[in-house]
mmCIF file with all atom_site columns, C-alpha atoms in Angstrom:
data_model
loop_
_atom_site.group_PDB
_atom_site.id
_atom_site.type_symbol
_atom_site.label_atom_id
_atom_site.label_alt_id
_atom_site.label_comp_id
_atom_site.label_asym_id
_atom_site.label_entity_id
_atom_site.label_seq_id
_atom_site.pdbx_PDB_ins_code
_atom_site.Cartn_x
_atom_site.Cartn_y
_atom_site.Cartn_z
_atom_site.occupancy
_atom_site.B_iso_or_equiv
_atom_site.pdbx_formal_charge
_atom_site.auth_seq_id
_atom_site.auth_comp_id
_atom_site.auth_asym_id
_atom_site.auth_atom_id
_atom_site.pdbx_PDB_model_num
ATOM 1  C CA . UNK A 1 1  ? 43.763 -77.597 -85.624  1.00 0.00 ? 1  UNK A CA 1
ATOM 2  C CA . UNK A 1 2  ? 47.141 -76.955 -84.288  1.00 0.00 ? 2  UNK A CA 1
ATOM 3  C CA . UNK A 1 3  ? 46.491 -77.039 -80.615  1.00 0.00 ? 3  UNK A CA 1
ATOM 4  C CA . UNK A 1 4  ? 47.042 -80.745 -80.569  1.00 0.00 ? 4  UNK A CA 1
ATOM 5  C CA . UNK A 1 5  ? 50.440 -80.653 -81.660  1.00 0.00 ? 5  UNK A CA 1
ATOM 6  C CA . UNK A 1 6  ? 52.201 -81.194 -78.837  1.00 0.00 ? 6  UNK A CA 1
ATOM 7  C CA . UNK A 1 7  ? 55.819 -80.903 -77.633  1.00 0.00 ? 7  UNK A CA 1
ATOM 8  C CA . UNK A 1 8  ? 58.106 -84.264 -78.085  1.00 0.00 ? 8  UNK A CA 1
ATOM 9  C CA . UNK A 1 9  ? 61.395 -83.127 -76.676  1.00 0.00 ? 9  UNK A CA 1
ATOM 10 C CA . UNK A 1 10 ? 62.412 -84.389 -73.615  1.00 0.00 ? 10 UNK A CA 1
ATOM 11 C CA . UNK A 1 11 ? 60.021 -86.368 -72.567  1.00 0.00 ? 11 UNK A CA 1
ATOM 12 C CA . UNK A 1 12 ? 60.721 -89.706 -70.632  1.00 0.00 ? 12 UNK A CA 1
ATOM 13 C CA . UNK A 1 13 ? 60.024 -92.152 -72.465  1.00 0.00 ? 13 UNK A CA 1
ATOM 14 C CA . UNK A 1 14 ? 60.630 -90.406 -75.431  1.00 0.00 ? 14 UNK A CA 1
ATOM 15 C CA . UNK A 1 15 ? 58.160 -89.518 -78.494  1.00 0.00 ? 15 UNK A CA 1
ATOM 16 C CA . UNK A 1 16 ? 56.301 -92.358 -80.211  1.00 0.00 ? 16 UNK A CA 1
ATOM 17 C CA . UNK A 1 17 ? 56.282 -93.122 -84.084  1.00 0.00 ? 17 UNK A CA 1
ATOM 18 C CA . UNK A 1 18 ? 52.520 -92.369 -83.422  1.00 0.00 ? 18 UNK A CA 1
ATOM 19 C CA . UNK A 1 19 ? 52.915 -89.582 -81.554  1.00 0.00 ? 19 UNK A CA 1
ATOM 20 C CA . UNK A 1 20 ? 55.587 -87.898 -84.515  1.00 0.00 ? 20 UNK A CA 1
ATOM 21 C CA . UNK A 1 21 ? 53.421 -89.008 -87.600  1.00 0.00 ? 21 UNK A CA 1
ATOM 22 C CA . UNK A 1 22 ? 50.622 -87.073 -85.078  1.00 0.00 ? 22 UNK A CA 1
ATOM 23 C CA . UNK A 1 23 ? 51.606 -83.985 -85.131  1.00 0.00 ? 23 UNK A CA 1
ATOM 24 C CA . UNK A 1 24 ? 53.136 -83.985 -88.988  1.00 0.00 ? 24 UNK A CA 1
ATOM 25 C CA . UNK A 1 25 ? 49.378 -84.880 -90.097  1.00 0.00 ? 25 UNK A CA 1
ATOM 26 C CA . UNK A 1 26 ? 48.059 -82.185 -87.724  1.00 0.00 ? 26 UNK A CA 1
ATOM 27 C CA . UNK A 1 27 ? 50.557 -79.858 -89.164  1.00 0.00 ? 27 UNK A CA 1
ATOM 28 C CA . UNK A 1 28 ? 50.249 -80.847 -92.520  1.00 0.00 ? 28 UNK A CA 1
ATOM 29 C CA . UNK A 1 29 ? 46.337 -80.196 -92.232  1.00 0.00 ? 29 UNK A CA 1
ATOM 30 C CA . UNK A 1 30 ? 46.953 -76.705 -91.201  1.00 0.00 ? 30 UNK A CA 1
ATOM 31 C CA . UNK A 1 31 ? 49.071 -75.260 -93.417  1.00 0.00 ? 31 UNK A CA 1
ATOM 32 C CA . UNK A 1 32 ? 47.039 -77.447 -96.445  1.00 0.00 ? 32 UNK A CA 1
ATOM 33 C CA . UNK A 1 33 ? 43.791 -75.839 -94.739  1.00 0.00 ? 33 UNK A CA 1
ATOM 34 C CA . UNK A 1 34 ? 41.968 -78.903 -94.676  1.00 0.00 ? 34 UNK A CA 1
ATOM 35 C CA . UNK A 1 35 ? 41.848 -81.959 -92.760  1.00 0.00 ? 35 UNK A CA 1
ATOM 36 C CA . UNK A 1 36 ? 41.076 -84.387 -95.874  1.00 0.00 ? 36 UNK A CA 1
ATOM 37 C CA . UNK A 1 37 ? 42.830 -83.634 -99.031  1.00 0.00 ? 37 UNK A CA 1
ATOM 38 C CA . UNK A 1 38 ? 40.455 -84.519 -102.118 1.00 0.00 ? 38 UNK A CA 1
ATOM 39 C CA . UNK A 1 39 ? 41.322 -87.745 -104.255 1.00 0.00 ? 39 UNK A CA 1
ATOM 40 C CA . UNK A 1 40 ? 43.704 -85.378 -106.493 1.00 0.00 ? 40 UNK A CA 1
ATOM 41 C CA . UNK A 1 41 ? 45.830 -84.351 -103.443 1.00 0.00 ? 41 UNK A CA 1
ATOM 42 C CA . UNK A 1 42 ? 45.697 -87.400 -101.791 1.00 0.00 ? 42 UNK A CA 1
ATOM 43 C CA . UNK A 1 43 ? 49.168 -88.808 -103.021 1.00 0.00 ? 43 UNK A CA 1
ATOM 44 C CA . UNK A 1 44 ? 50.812 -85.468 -102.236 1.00 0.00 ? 44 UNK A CA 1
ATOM 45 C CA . UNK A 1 45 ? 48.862 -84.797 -99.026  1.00 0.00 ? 45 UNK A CA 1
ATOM 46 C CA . UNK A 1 46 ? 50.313 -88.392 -97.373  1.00 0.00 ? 46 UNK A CA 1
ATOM 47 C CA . UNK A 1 47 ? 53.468 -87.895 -98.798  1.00 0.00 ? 47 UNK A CA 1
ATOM 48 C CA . UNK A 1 48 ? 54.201 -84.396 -96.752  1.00 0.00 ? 48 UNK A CA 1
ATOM 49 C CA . UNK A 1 49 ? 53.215 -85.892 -94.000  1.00 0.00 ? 49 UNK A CA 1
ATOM 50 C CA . UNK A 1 50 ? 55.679 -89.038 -94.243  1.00 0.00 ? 50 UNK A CA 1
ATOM 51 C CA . UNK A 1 51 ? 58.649 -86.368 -95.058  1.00 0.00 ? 51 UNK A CA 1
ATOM 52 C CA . UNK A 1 52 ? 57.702 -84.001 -92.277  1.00 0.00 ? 52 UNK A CA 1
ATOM 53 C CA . UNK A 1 53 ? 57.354 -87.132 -89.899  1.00 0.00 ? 53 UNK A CA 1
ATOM 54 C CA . UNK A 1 54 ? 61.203 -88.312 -91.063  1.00 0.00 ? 54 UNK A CA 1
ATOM 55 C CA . UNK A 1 55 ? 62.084 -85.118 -90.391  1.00 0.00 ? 55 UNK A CA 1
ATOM 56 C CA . UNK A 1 56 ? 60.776 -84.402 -86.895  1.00 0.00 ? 56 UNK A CA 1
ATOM 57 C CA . UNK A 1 57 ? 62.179 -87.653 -85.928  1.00 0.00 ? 57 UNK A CA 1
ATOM 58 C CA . UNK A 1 58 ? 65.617 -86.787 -87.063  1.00 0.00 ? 58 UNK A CA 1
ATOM 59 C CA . UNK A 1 59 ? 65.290 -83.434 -85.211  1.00 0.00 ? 59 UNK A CA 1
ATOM 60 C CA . UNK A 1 60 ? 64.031 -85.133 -81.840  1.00 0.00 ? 60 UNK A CA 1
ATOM 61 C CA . UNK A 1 61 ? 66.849 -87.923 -82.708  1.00 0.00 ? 61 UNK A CA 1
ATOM 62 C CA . UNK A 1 62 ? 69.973 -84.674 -82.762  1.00 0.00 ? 62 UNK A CA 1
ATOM 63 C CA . UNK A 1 63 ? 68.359 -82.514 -79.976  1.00 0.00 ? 63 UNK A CA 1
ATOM 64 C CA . UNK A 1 64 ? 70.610 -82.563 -76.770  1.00 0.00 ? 64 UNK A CA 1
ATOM 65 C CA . UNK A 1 65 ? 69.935 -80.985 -73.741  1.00 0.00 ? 65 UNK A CA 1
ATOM 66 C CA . UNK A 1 66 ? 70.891 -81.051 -70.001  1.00 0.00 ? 66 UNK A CA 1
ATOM 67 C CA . UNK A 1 67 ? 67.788 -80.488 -68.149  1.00 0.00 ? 67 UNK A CA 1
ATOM 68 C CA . UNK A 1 68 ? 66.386 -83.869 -66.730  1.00 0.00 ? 68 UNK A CA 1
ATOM 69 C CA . UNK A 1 69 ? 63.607 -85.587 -68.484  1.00 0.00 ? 69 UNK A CA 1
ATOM 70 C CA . UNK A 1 70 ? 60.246 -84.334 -67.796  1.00 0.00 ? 70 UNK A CA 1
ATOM 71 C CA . UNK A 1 71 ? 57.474 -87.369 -67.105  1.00 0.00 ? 71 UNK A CA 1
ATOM 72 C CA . UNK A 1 72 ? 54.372 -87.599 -69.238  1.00 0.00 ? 72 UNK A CA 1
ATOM 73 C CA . UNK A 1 73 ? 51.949 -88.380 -66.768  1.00 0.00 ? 73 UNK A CA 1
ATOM 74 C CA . UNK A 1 74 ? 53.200 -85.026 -64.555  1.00 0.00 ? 74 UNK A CA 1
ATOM 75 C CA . UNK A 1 75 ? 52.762 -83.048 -67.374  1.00 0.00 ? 75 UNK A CA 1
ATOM 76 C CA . UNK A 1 76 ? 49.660 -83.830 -68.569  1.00 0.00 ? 76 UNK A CA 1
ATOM 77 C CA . UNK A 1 77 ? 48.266 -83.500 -64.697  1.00 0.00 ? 77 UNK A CA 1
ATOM 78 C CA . UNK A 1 78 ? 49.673 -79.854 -64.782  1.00 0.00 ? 78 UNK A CA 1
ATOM 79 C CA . UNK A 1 79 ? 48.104 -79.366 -67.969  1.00 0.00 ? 79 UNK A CA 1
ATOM 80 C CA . UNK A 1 80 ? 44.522 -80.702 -66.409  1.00 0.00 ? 80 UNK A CA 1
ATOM 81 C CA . UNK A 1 81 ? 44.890 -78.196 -63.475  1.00 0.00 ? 81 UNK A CA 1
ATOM 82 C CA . UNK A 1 82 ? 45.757 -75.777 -65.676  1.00 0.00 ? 82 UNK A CA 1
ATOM 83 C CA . UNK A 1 83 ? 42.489 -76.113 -68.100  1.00 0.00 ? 83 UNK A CA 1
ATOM 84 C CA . UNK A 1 84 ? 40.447 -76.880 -64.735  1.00 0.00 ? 84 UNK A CA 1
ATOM 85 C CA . UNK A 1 85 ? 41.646 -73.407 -63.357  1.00 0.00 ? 85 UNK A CA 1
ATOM 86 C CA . UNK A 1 86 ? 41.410 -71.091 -66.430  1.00 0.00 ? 86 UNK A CA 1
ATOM 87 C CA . UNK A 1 87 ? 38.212 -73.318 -67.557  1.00 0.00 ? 87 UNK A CA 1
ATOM 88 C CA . UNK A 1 88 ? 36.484 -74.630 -65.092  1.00 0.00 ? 88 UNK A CA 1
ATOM 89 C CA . UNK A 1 89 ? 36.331 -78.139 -63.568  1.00 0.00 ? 89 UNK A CA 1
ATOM 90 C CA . UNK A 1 90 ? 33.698 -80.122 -66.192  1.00 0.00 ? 90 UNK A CA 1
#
């Protein structure tokens, strides 16, 4: 389940509100151990996830670094060749 959690920092242009509440429900369905809480969880299931997605967004909001920006669309192409090489092309 984790595997799609991705990293946000410094990233040009920077992290969506999509892309934070994202990876709080993907982290909030791992450590919960399932990816849709029951009708009596529900309430306490969504509200991790809104905390934990305020809180990664403050985090991403204080980070400072010096290294340039990396670009999206570079990084996902490295990823690509990367999966192509150790996976095969599909």
């Amino acid at each position: 389940m984790c595997r799609n959690i991705r990293t946000l920092h410094n990233f040009e242009p920077h992290a969506t509100t999509a892309e934070v509440e994202a990876a709080a429900l993907q982290y909030v369905r791992k450590i919960s151990g399932s990816t849709r809480p029951s009708k009596a969880n529900e309430e306490a299931f969504n509200r991790a996830v809104h905390e934990i997605a305020h809180a990664t967004q403050h985090l991403l909001d204080s980070l400072v670094t010096h290294a340039p920006a990396k670009d999206r669309g570079e990084e996902a192409a490295k990823a690509k060749a990367k999966a192509a090489a150790r996976f095969g092309a599909a």
